[in-house]
Short mmCIF file of C-alpha atoms in Angstrom, two decimals:
data_model
loop_
_atom_site.label_atom_id
_atom_site.label_comp_id
_atom_site.label_asym_id
_atom_site.label_seq_id
_atom_site.Cartn_x
_atom_site.Cartn_y
_atom_site.Cartn_z
CA MET A 21 -41.58 70.43 -41.70
CA SER A 22 -42.03 72.84 -38.45
CA LEU A 23 -45.11 74.18 -37.89
CA THR A 24 -46.61 77.48 -36.32
CA VAL A 25 -48.98 76.82 -33.59
CA LEU A 26 -51.04 78.67 -30.85
CA GLY A 27 -51.57 76.70 -27.62
CA ILE A 28 -54.38 77.65 -25.19
CA GLU A 29 -54.65 76.30 -21.53
CA SER A 30 -57.38 76.88 -18.88
CA SER A 31 -58.08 73.46 -17.53
CA CYS A 32 -57.32 74.56 -14.15
CA ASP A 33 -56.08 77.51 -12.04
CA GLU A 34 -53.77 79.31 -14.56
CA THR A 35 -55.03 80.87 -17.80
CA SER A 36 -52.15 80.47 -20.62
CA ALA A 37 -51.39 80.84 -23.93
CA ALA A 38 -48.33 80.02 -25.95
CA VAL A 39 -46.54 79.95 -29.58
CA VAL A 40 -44.52 77.08 -30.71
CA ARG A 41 -42.62 76.47 -33.74
CA GLY A 42 -40.71 73.37 -34.37
CA HIS A 43 -40.84 72.46 -30.76
CA HIS A 44 -38.89 75.92 -29.64
CA VAL A 45 -41.24 78.17 -27.39
CA LEU A 46 -41.77 81.14 -29.13
CA SER A 47 -43.82 82.44 -25.98
CA ASN A 48 -45.16 80.85 -22.97
CA VAL A 49 -47.73 83.27 -21.10
CA VAL A 50 -49.32 81.96 -17.58
CA ALA A 51 -51.91 84.27 -15.73
CA SER A 52 -52.21 82.31 -12.61
CA GLN A 53 -55.21 82.38 -10.12
CA MET A 54 -53.01 81.24 -7.51
CA GLU A 55 -53.33 84.61 -4.91
CA MET A 56 -57.22 84.36 -5.76
CA HIS A 57 -57.41 80.82 -4.65
CA GLN A 58 -55.11 81.10 -1.51
CA ILE A 59 -57.76 82.77 0.63
CA TRP A 60 -60.06 79.69 -0.08
CA GLY A 61 -57.07 77.13 0.55
CA GLY A 62 -57.75 75.59 -3.02
CA VAL A 63 -58.89 76.10 -6.48
CA VAL A 64 -62.79 77.23 -6.17
CA PRO A 65 -63.92 76.03 -9.69
CA GLU A 66 -66.48 78.38 -10.49
CA ALA A 67 -64.33 81.40 -9.65
CA ALA A 68 -61.52 79.72 -11.93
CA ALA A 69 -63.85 79.54 -14.54
CA ARG A 70 -64.59 83.17 -14.18
CA ALA A 71 -61.26 84.63 -13.96
CA HIS A 72 -60.50 82.93 -17.27
CA VAL A 73 -63.33 84.70 -18.99
CA GLU A 74 -61.59 87.89 -18.06
CA SER A 75 -58.23 86.75 -18.95
CA ILE A 76 -58.23 84.50 -22.02
CA VAL A 77 -58.39 87.47 -24.32
CA PRO A 78 -55.46 89.50 -22.88
CA VAL A 79 -53.29 86.15 -22.41
CA ILE A 80 -53.46 85.35 -26.00
CA HIS A 81 -52.87 88.62 -27.46
CA GLN A 82 -49.69 88.49 -25.23
CA ALA A 83 -48.84 85.46 -26.27
CA LEU A 84 -48.65 86.44 -29.85
CA ASN A 85 -46.95 89.66 -29.41
CA GLU A 86 -44.01 88.05 -27.34
CA ALA A 87 -43.70 85.58 -30.22
CA ARG A 88 -43.98 88.23 -32.95
CA VAL A 89 -46.41 86.24 -34.71
CA ARG A 90 -49.34 87.44 -36.50
CA PRO A 91 -52.39 85.38 -36.50
CA ASN A 92 -52.12 84.86 -40.33
CA ASP A 93 -48.66 83.12 -39.52
CA LEU A 94 -50.31 80.25 -37.43
CA ASP A 95 -50.83 76.62 -39.04
CA GLY A 96 -53.10 76.07 -36.57
CA ILE A 97 -54.23 76.45 -32.55
CA GLY A 98 -54.51 73.48 -30.35
CA VAL A 99 -56.48 73.92 -26.83
CA THR A 100 -56.73 71.84 -23.54
CA HIS A 101 -60.22 69.82 -23.97
CA CYS A 102 -59.79 67.09 -21.26
CA PRO A 103 -59.49 66.37 -18.77
CA GLY A 104 -60.18 69.32 -15.94
CA LEU A 105 -62.81 71.50 -14.60
CA VAL A 106 -65.31 71.65 -17.32
CA GLY A 107 -66.75 75.08 -16.66
CA ALA A 108 -62.56 76.09 -16.94
CA LEU A 109 -62.14 74.18 -19.58
CA SER A 110 -65.17 75.67 -21.72
CA VAL A 111 -63.83 78.85 -21.57
CA GLY A 112 -60.42 77.99 -23.48
CA VAL A 113 -62.08 75.67 -25.79
CA THR A 114 -64.64 78.30 -26.74
CA ALA A 115 -61.94 81.24 -27.54
CA ALA A 116 -59.88 78.04 -29.60
CA LYS A 117 -62.98 77.69 -31.61
CA THR A 118 -64.00 81.41 -32.11
CA LEU A 119 -60.43 81.90 -33.01
CA SER A 120 -60.43 79.18 -35.49
CA LEU A 121 -63.62 80.48 -37.10
CA VAL A 122 -62.36 84.30 -37.41
CA TRP A 123 -58.82 83.42 -38.42
CA GLY A 124 -59.80 80.73 -40.60
CA LYS A 125 -57.02 78.19 -38.76
CA PRO A 126 -57.20 74.38 -38.02
CA LEU A 127 -57.98 73.75 -34.76
CA VAL A 128 -56.72 70.20 -32.68
CA GLY A 129 -57.92 69.59 -29.00
CA VAL A 130 -55.23 68.12 -26.78
CA HIS A 131 -55.48 66.25 -23.63
CA HIS A 132 -53.94 68.16 -20.85
CA LEU A 133 -51.88 64.69 -19.84
CA HIS A 134 -50.34 64.42 -23.11
CA GLY A 135 -49.14 67.98 -22.78
CA HIS A 136 -47.16 67.11 -19.40
CA LEU A 137 -45.95 63.84 -20.96
CA VAL A 138 -44.24 65.93 -24.11
CA SER A 139 -43.28 68.73 -22.04
CA PRO A 140 -39.34 67.48 -21.59
CA ARG A 141 -39.36 67.66 -25.72
CA ALA A 142 -40.13 71.50 -25.56
CA VAL A 143 -36.89 73.28 -26.68
CA LEU A 144 -36.70 76.67 -24.45
CA ALA A 145 -34.88 79.62 -25.62
CA ASP A 146 -32.37 79.34 -22.91
CA SER A 147 -32.05 75.91 -23.06
CA SER A 148 -28.74 74.21 -24.37
CA GLU A 149 -29.89 70.65 -24.26
CA PRO A 150 -33.27 69.86 -25.86
CA GLU A 151 -34.68 66.23 -24.66
CA ARG A 152 -35.87 65.38 -28.02
CA SER A 153 -33.82 62.25 -28.25
CA LEU A 154 -35.12 60.92 -25.59
CA PRO A 155 -35.11 56.83 -27.04
CA PHE A 156 -38.54 55.51 -27.08
CA PRO A 157 -39.97 53.70 -25.05
CA TYR A 158 -39.36 55.70 -22.08
CA LEU A 159 -40.51 55.73 -18.58
CA ALA A 160 -42.78 58.98 -17.31
CA LEU A 161 -43.77 59.94 -13.75
CA LEU A 162 -46.68 62.54 -14.11
CA VAL A 163 -47.32 64.40 -10.83
CA SER A 164 -49.26 67.27 -10.30
CA GLY A 165 -52.13 68.37 -7.78
CA GLY A 166 -54.83 66.10 -9.76
CA HIS A 167 -52.44 63.57 -11.16
CA THR A 168 -50.25 60.83 -10.29
CA GLU A 169 -49.47 58.62 -13.18
CA LEU A 170 -46.65 56.44 -14.15
CA VAL A 171 -46.77 56.03 -18.10
CA GLU A 172 -44.70 54.42 -20.90
CA VAL A 173 -44.18 56.72 -23.38
CA ARG A 174 -43.79 54.58 -26.78
CA GLY A 175 -43.98 57.42 -29.28
CA PRO A 176 -44.33 61.04 -29.88
CA LEU A 177 -48.11 60.38 -29.03
CA GLU A 178 -48.07 57.10 -27.65
CA PHE A 179 -48.60 56.41 -24.23
CA GLN A 180 -49.34 53.07 -21.91
CA LEU A 181 -50.47 53.91 -18.62
CA LEU A 182 -48.59 51.62 -16.30
CA GLY A 183 -49.88 52.86 -13.03
CA GLN A 184 -51.99 55.32 -11.24
CA THR A 185 -53.15 56.70 -7.82
CA ILE A 186 -56.01 55.06 -6.23
CA ASP A 187 -56.97 58.08 -4.40
CA ASP A 188 -55.44 61.36 -3.37
CA ALA A 189 -52.99 62.79 -6.18
CA ALA A 190 -49.21 63.13 -4.75
CA GLY A 191 -49.82 67.36 -5.25
CA GLU A 192 -52.79 66.69 -3.43
CA ALA A 193 -51.01 64.95 -0.15
CA PHE A 194 -48.52 67.90 0.00
CA ASP A 195 -51.66 70.50 -0.21
CA LYS A 196 -53.49 68.68 2.43
CA GLY A 197 -50.48 67.82 4.39
CA ALA A 198 -49.64 71.72 4.19
CA ARG A 199 -52.72 72.48 5.50
CA LEU A 200 -52.97 70.23 8.73
CA LEU A 201 -49.67 71.87 9.53
CA GLY A 202 -51.20 75.42 9.10
CA LEU A 203 -48.72 75.92 6.15
CA GLY A 204 -51.22 77.26 3.96
CA TYR A 205 -51.95 77.05 0.17
CA PRO A 206 -50.59 75.92 -2.62
CA GLY A 207 -48.71 73.25 -0.08
CA GLY A 208 -45.66 71.91 -1.96
CA ARG A 209 -43.28 75.10 -1.57
CA ALA A 210 -44.41 75.63 2.06
CA ILE A 211 -43.55 72.14 2.96
CA GLN A 212 -39.96 72.05 0.91
CA GLU A 213 -39.10 75.02 2.61
CA ARG A 214 -40.07 73.96 6.17
CA ALA A 215 -38.37 70.46 5.51
CA ARG A 216 -34.69 71.96 4.49
CA THR A 217 -34.50 72.29 8.66
CA GLY A 218 -36.43 69.90 9.62
CA ARG A 219 -35.32 65.91 10.34
CA ALA A 220 -37.29 63.63 7.97
CA ASP A 221 -36.73 60.85 10.40
CA ARG A 222 -38.53 62.53 13.17
CA TYR A 223 -42.11 61.32 12.65
CA SER A 224 -42.83 58.03 11.23
CA LEU A 225 -45.24 58.19 8.47
CA PRO A 226 -46.40 55.36 6.04
CA ARG A 227 -45.56 54.63 2.54
CA ALA A 228 -48.66 52.92 1.14
CA LEU A 229 -48.86 49.89 -0.87
CA ARG A 230 -45.36 49.23 -0.89
CA ASP A 231 -45.21 46.01 -2.84
CA ASP A 232 -47.40 47.07 -5.28
CA PRO A 233 -45.71 49.17 -7.78
CA THR A 234 -48.77 50.22 -10.33
CA ARG A 235 -50.83 51.63 -7.54
CA PHE A 236 -49.86 54.68 -5.47
CA SER A 237 -52.14 55.82 -2.07
CA PHE A 238 -51.77 59.23 -0.27
CA SER A 239 -54.88 59.09 1.74
CA GLY A 240 -53.44 57.24 4.24
CA LEU A 241 -50.82 59.38 5.06
CA LYS A 242 -53.22 62.33 5.26
CA THR A 243 -54.95 60.41 7.76
CA ALA A 244 -51.68 60.06 9.62
CA VAL A 245 -50.57 63.58 9.65
CA LEU A 246 -53.90 64.30 11.05
CA ARG A 247 -53.10 61.74 13.54
CA LEU A 248 -49.65 63.08 14.46
CA VAL A 249 -50.79 66.69 14.63
CA GLU A 250 -53.93 65.48 17.25
CA LYS A 251 -51.55 63.77 19.08
CA GLU A 252 -48.11 66.01 19.27
CA ARG A 253 -50.62 69.16 19.44
CA ASP A 254 -48.29 72.38 20.91
CA ARG A 255 -45.29 69.82 20.95
CA LEU A 256 -45.36 69.14 17.37
CA ASP A 257 -42.18 70.35 15.41
CA ILE A 258 -43.33 71.72 12.20
CA ASP A 259 -40.10 71.83 10.17
CA ASP A 260 -39.73 68.19 11.48
CA ALA A 261 -43.36 66.99 10.60
CA ALA A 262 -42.99 68.82 7.10
CA ALA A 263 -39.84 67.23 6.32
CA SER A 264 -41.35 63.56 7.51
CA LEU A 265 -44.21 64.25 5.08
CA GLN A 266 -41.89 65.17 1.98
CA GLN A 267 -39.71 62.58 2.33
CA ALA A 268 -43.01 60.12 2.90
CA ILE A 269 -44.24 61.30 -0.75
CA VAL A 270 -41.17 61.02 -2.10
CA ASP A 271 -40.06 57.28 -1.13
CA ALA A 272 -43.34 56.62 -1.97
CA LEU A 273 -43.17 58.01 -5.66
CA ALA A 274 -39.76 57.16 -6.22
CA GLN A 275 -39.67 53.36 -4.67
CA LYS A 276 -42.34 52.61 -7.01
CA THR A 277 -41.38 54.38 -10.39
CA LEU A 278 -37.29 53.09 -9.78
CA SER A 279 -38.43 49.27 -9.46
CA VAL A 280 -40.85 49.78 -12.52
CA LEU A 281 -37.98 51.62 -14.34
CA GLU A 282 -35.33 48.88 -13.38
CA SER A 283 -38.11 45.57 -14.16
CA GLY A 284 -38.94 47.12 -17.37
CA SER A 285 -35.15 47.85 -18.66
CA TYR A 286 -36.17 51.43 -19.63
CA ARG A 287 -33.50 53.48 -20.89
CA ALA A 288 -34.78 56.90 -19.71
CA LEU A 289 -36.85 58.44 -16.90
CA THR A 290 -38.79 61.71 -17.32
CA LEU A 291 -40.19 63.57 -14.15
CA VAL A 292 -43.28 65.80 -15.39
CA GLY A 293 -46.05 67.86 -13.68
CA GLY A 294 -46.14 70.53 -11.06
CA VAL A 295 -44.70 68.51 -8.31
CA ALA A 296 -41.54 68.17 -10.70
CA ALA A 297 -40.52 71.17 -8.63
CA ASN A 298 -39.75 69.13 -5.45
CA GLU A 299 -36.35 69.38 -5.30
CA LEU A 300 -36.05 66.05 -3.09
CA LEU A 301 -38.14 64.26 -5.75
CA ARG A 302 -35.82 65.36 -8.41
CA GLU A 303 -32.25 64.55 -7.02
CA THR A 304 -33.98 61.33 -5.65
CA LEU A 305 -34.95 60.10 -9.29
CA ARG A 306 -32.23 61.78 -10.80
CA GLN A 307 -29.90 59.53 -8.45
CA GLY A 308 -32.03 56.14 -8.75
CA ALA A 309 -32.40 56.18 -12.20
CA GLU A 310 -28.55 56.98 -13.29
CA GLN A 311 -27.47 53.83 -10.67
CA LEU A 312 -29.52 51.99 -13.15
CA GLY A 313 -27.75 53.31 -16.09
CA ALA A 314 -31.10 55.23 -17.31
CA ARG A 315 -30.93 58.69 -18.40
CA PHE A 316 -33.22 61.34 -16.29
CA ALA A 317 -34.87 64.39 -17.46
CA CYS A 318 -37.02 67.05 -16.36
CA PRO A 319 -38.49 70.14 -18.18
CA PRO A 320 -37.81 73.33 -16.43
CA LEU A 321 -40.21 74.49 -13.74
CA SER A 322 -42.31 77.08 -16.75
CA LEU A 323 -43.07 73.40 -18.28
CA CYS A 324 -43.85 71.34 -15.04
CA THR A 325 -46.98 73.47 -13.83
CA ASP A 326 -49.73 73.80 -16.26
CA ASN A 327 -48.72 75.83 -19.36
CA ALA A 328 -49.79 76.25 -22.96
CA ALA A 329 -46.44 75.47 -24.56
CA MET A 330 -46.66 72.00 -23.97
CA ILE A 331 -50.57 71.85 -25.43
CA ALA A 332 -49.17 73.95 -28.73
CA LEU A 333 -46.25 71.13 -28.94
CA VAL A 334 -48.88 68.39 -28.57
CA ALA A 335 -50.65 70.20 -31.42
CA GLU A 336 -47.99 71.02 -33.44
CA ILE A 337 -47.40 66.78 -33.46
CA ARG A 338 -51.28 66.10 -34.20
CA LEU A 339 -51.54 68.72 -37.07
CA ALA A 340 -48.46 67.67 -38.53
CA GLN A 341 -50.12 64.45 -38.84
CA GLY A 342 -53.01 65.70 -40.60
CA GLU A 343 -55.33 65.69 -37.65
CA ARG A 344 -58.13 68.24 -37.28
CA ASP A 345 -61.36 68.87 -35.01
CA ASP A 346 -64.14 70.89 -35.83
CA LEU A 347 -66.68 73.27 -33.76
CA SER A 348 -67.63 70.15 -32.37
CA LEU A 349 -64.88 69.64 -30.04
CA ASP A 350 -66.34 68.79 -26.55
CA CYS A 351 -64.83 68.94 -22.80
CA ALA A 352 -64.50 66.40 -20.44
CA SER A 353 -63.67 66.43 -16.74
CA SER A 354 -62.05 62.98 -17.30
CA ALA A 355 -60.57 60.89 -19.77
CA PRO A 356 -58.08 58.29 -20.41
CA ILE A 357 -54.76 58.74 -21.02
CA MET B 44 -69.82 105.16 -36.32
CA ILE B 45 -73.19 103.40 -35.20
CA PRO B 46 -73.08 99.54 -35.66
CA THR B 47 -75.64 98.83 -38.32
CA ARG B 48 -74.88 94.95 -39.17
CA VAL B 49 -74.96 93.34 -35.81
CA VAL B 50 -75.00 89.70 -34.54
CA CYS B 51 -76.58 89.46 -31.18
CA VAL B 52 -75.90 85.76 -29.29
CA SER B 53 -77.88 84.09 -26.75
CA THR B 54 -76.44 81.27 -24.51
CA SER B 55 -77.60 81.67 -21.11
CA SER B 56 -80.69 79.29 -21.34
CA PRO B 57 -80.55 75.69 -22.61
CA LEU B 58 -81.68 77.47 -26.24
CA THR B 59 -78.71 78.76 -27.64
CA SER B 60 -80.13 81.81 -29.98
CA VAL B 61 -78.66 84.04 -32.98
CA ALA B 62 -79.84 86.77 -35.01
CA LEU B 63 -78.64 88.95 -37.40
CA TRP B 64 -79.54 92.30 -37.60
CA ARG B 65 -79.22 94.92 -40.72
CA ASP B 66 -80.03 98.44 -40.70
CA GLY B 67 -82.37 98.05 -37.59
CA GLU B 68 -84.16 95.24 -38.82
CA CYS B 69 -83.90 91.21 -37.79
CA ALA B 70 -82.70 89.72 -41.15
CA TRP B 71 -82.18 86.07 -40.03
CA SER B 72 -82.24 84.58 -37.21
CA HIS B 73 -82.17 80.75 -35.34
CA ARG B 74 -82.70 79.10 -32.20
CA GLU B 75 -81.73 75.51 -30.98
CA GLU B 76 -81.66 73.59 -27.94
CA ALA B 77 -78.33 73.04 -26.91
CA ARG B 78 -77.54 71.82 -23.10
CA GLN B 79 -73.57 70.90 -23.46
CA ASN B 80 -72.54 72.63 -26.85
CA ALA B 81 -73.65 75.94 -27.09
CA SER B 82 -70.28 76.95 -28.46
CA GLN B 83 -70.52 74.60 -31.14
CA LYS B 84 -74.54 75.71 -31.86
CA ALA B 85 -73.57 79.52 -31.42
CA LEU B 86 -70.79 79.35 -33.81
CA GLU B 87 -72.49 77.39 -36.53
CA SER B 88 -75.41 79.77 -36.57
CA ILE B 89 -73.37 82.72 -37.03
CA GLN B 90 -71.50 81.49 -39.90
CA ASN B 91 -74.88 79.88 -41.27
CA GLY B 92 -77.01 83.05 -41.10
CA LEU B 93 -73.88 85.15 -42.44
CA SER B 94 -73.72 83.12 -45.65
CA SER B 95 -77.66 82.84 -45.95
CA ILE B 96 -77.98 86.75 -46.12
CA GLY B 97 -74.46 87.39 -48.49
CA LEU B 98 -72.14 88.75 -45.42
CA SER B 99 -69.17 87.27 -43.91
CA LEU B 100 -67.80 87.79 -40.17
CA ALA B 101 -65.36 90.61 -41.53
CA ASP B 102 -68.85 92.73 -42.57
CA LEU B 103 -70.00 92.55 -39.01
CA GLU B 104 -69.75 96.00 -36.96
CA GLY B 105 -71.40 94.95 -33.77
CA ILE B 106 -71.78 92.37 -31.32
CA VAL B 107 -74.75 92.08 -29.01
CA VAL B 108 -74.32 89.54 -26.17
CA ASP B 109 -76.64 87.93 -23.44
CA ARG B 110 -74.83 88.60 -20.44
CA GLY B 111 -76.86 86.51 -18.05
CA PRO B 112 -78.08 86.02 -15.78
CA GLY B 113 -78.41 82.51 -16.57
CA SER B 114 -76.51 79.02 -16.57
CA PHE B 115 -73.12 79.56 -15.08
CA THR B 116 -71.25 77.66 -18.17
CA GLY B 117 -73.46 78.82 -20.50
CA THR B 118 -73.42 82.58 -19.88
CA LYS B 119 -69.53 82.23 -20.04
CA VAL B 120 -69.35 80.72 -23.52
CA GLY B 121 -71.75 83.61 -24.90
CA VAL B 122 -69.29 86.13 -23.26
CA VAL B 123 -66.44 84.89 -24.48
CA ILE B 124 -67.40 84.27 -28.13
CA ALA B 125 -68.40 88.11 -27.76
CA LYS B 126 -64.91 89.04 -26.28
CA VAL B 127 -62.91 87.13 -29.01
CA LEU B 128 -65.09 88.44 -31.89
CA ALA B 129 -64.84 91.79 -30.90
CA SER B 130 -61.21 91.71 -30.11
CA GLU B 131 -60.02 90.11 -33.55
CA LEU B 132 -63.02 91.88 -36.04
CA ASN B 133 -61.99 95.07 -33.91
CA ILE B 134 -65.43 95.60 -33.21
CA PRO B 135 -67.17 96.71 -30.24
CA VAL B 136 -69.56 94.99 -27.97
CA ALA B 137 -72.92 95.92 -26.23
CA GLY B 138 -74.16 93.38 -23.32
CA VAL B 139 -77.51 93.32 -22.40
CA LEU B 140 -79.56 91.29 -19.59
CA SER B 141 -81.31 87.74 -20.79
CA PHE B 142 -84.39 89.62 -19.68
CA ASP B 143 -83.82 92.10 -22.68
CA LEU B 144 -84.38 89.15 -24.81
CA MET B 145 -87.37 88.18 -23.37
CA GLY B 146 -90.04 90.26 -24.87
CA PRO B 147 -91.00 93.88 -23.95
CA GLU B 148 -93.62 92.83 -20.97
CA GLY B 149 -92.23 92.08 -17.79
CA PRO B 150 -92.03 90.57 -15.44
CA TRP B 151 -89.73 87.83 -16.34
CA ALA B 152 -87.87 85.04 -13.94
CA ILE B 153 -84.79 83.02 -14.93
CA PRO B 154 -84.02 79.93 -12.45
CA VAL B 155 -80.84 80.15 -10.27
CA ARG B 156 -81.20 76.92 -8.31
CA ARG B 157 -84.01 74.95 -7.24
CA GLY B 158 -87.01 76.71 -6.09
CA VAL B 159 -85.28 79.87 -6.48
CA TYR B 160 -85.48 82.89 -9.39
CA CYS B 161 -83.87 85.80 -10.55
CA ARG B 162 -86.68 88.48 -11.20
CA ARG B 163 -87.17 91.50 -13.04
CA ASP B 164 -90.50 93.60 -12.82
CA ALA B 165 -89.95 95.70 -15.62
CA PRO B 166 -87.64 97.18 -18.83
CA GLY B 167 -84.56 98.81 -17.12
CA SER B 168 -85.29 97.85 -13.42
CA GLU B 169 -83.08 96.04 -10.82
CA TRP B 170 -83.55 92.41 -10.75
CA ARG B 171 -83.76 90.50 -7.39
CA LEU B 172 -83.64 86.70 -6.16
CA VAL B 173 -87.24 85.53 -5.42
CA ALA B 174 -88.83 82.20 -4.22
CA ALA B 175 -90.83 80.11 -7.04
CA ASP B 176 -93.95 81.24 -5.20
CA GLU B 177 -93.41 84.61 -5.65
CA LEU B 178 -93.13 84.23 -9.41
CA GLY B 179 -96.76 85.92 -10.09
CA ALA B 180 -97.27 86.60 -13.81
CA ALA B 181 -93.61 86.37 -14.47
CA ARG B 182 -92.59 84.63 -17.79
CA GLY B 183 -89.71 82.66 -17.69
CA TYR B 184 -88.22 78.98 -18.08
CA GLY B 185 -87.22 76.50 -14.97
CA PRO B 186 -89.04 73.41 -13.71
CA ASP B 187 -91.74 76.07 -12.54
CA PHE B 188 -92.78 77.08 -15.86
CA PRO B 189 -94.83 74.65 -17.80
CA GLU B 190 -95.15 76.98 -20.85
CA PRO B 191 -91.44 78.45 -20.69
CA THR B 192 -90.52 81.56 -22.26
CA TYR B 193 -86.28 81.63 -22.78
CA PRO B 194 -84.18 84.54 -23.93
CA ASP B 195 -84.31 85.00 -27.78
CA ALA B 196 -81.41 87.09 -29.67
CA ALA B 197 -84.44 87.87 -32.19
CA LYS B 198 -86.36 89.83 -29.61
CA TRP B 199 -83.16 92.45 -28.74
CA ASP B 200 -85.11 95.83 -29.84
CA PRO B 201 -82.22 98.29 -30.85
CA ASN B 202 -84.61 101.57 -30.60
CA ARG B 203 -85.90 99.97 -27.04
CA ASP B 204 -82.88 98.58 -25.58
CA HIS B 205 -80.28 101.62 -26.73
CA PRO B 206 -77.06 99.45 -26.92
CA ARG B 207 -73.86 100.81 -24.81
CA TRP B 208 -71.42 100.20 -27.07
CA ALA B 209 -67.74 99.22 -25.41
CA THR B 210 -64.67 97.32 -26.11
CA TRP B 211 -64.46 93.51 -25.18
CA ALA B 212 -62.44 94.46 -22.36
CA GLU B 213 -65.36 96.10 -20.43
CA LEU B 214 -67.76 93.30 -21.47
CA GLN B 215 -68.65 91.16 -18.11
CA ALA B 216 -70.97 88.71 -17.21
CA GLU B 217 -74.08 89.17 -15.14
CA TYR B 218 -73.57 86.32 -12.50
CA VAL B 219 -76.35 85.99 -10.01
CA LEU B 220 -74.51 84.05 -7.10
CA PRO B 221 -71.06 84.33 -5.93
CA PRO B 222 -69.01 80.93 -6.12
CA SER B 223 -70.92 78.91 -3.75
CA ILE B 224 -68.34 78.54 -1.09
CA THR B 225 -67.46 79.03 2.36
CA PRO B 226 -64.18 80.41 3.70
CA PRO B 227 -61.89 77.84 5.33
CA LYS B 228 -61.99 76.99 8.83
CA LYS B 229 -58.99 78.22 10.17
CA PRO B 230 -56.05 75.75 9.97
CA TYR B 231 -56.30 72.33 12.15
CA ARG B 232 -53.66 73.52 14.20
CA GLU B 233 -54.59 76.65 15.01
CA MET B 234 -58.55 75.24 16.22
CA ALA B 235 -56.65 72.62 18.44
#
């Protein structure tokens, strides 16, 4: 049975609404605040929450219009309620509760990371190869500005955390590194562009905790880039530094992920979250997984960065299982997977 | 058409309050402490109030909302509820300042951060930021008020406050402070 579900996401700096029916994404509208946060070099929580207040209703209307769905056609509403910036989350959650009341439709709260983890299973209008057939259990690497997690996916909504960062997230390493190199925010794209013409072996940067596949660490890398900038000053070749930094982050992620993939004999690996946009990381993991005889899947970019389609997808699975939340649904800044 | 069946919602303070107005009279009201769950308390109150006076959401003709000043997250909760209700019920919304819901006689004061208040002297006048020792005879809430007065939806006065009805898109929260941030220093490299 396929349900038609409205998803709402406002956990960080993207206001998003989407309509999903039977895992097919009918619309996925994202109002990004990136330009606003660029002037500060990062996401400012209160500014993010205020922008959500302005854009939440128009974004929901646009998602329904693009999907050609009326409120009456919906089987329910899913909303991100954890983890994230509480002030930002509460905007989406309040809107979802109010809609649930006005439309008389059931409501479910969705864990943001569950959204990322199921995102490879979404079917886009232009995608010919849906990944719904990924064999359980499979391995997922979730990397974004706020998260670095290695997760065993045991069922549609059954997750086991295998490893995570003990300090900065991988996306944070890109952002902070880019800032130290004077490349601006967001850092991932800037680093990737400058790295194209740079030499990755020019500067030696650390790969932390090499022998521990369950713990990532990127704060030492940030300090190493700072020391490098201090030491080299005007002699520093930014392209080479960007390439060296990118290589260090990708090496750390890939080495641990592939070692867990091998030791756990998983038959598939997925890469999800905003940092999945990094081409070197995607290709390194794809080649590594194929060498180990495992399938590799990575959703298109529109489903990697924060979006409401993945939230609607989780909500569809949970609503189909008969799960419901009521008006007491709470927001939380952190929550275990 | 001037709305005659109106809901008034205030979530800008630790007390969430909802009042239902019919033909210029307050027909139902409720106040409840809600520090973390203002959206739940406000929506439940709207539901309970409407059913107790024999109306449903679809009977509402207008929404009056406390758009601040007040707590960061609480104020946004009320504004979002009002925007969504107004857009989905296709009815107008009127934003009022939290001072308008604290009784007819000023001055009033609302806490901003430790030792700082937002004070308005009389109905319709501009508010300003003052230190705790400039509160004078103000009524309000916060650590310097042993007997607090909170915004109360039942104290909205349609005859005095002359609501300015507008669309949901025009409704804006009254924020007291800009996000408390300083622009980033120049990138490290340029400073060196």
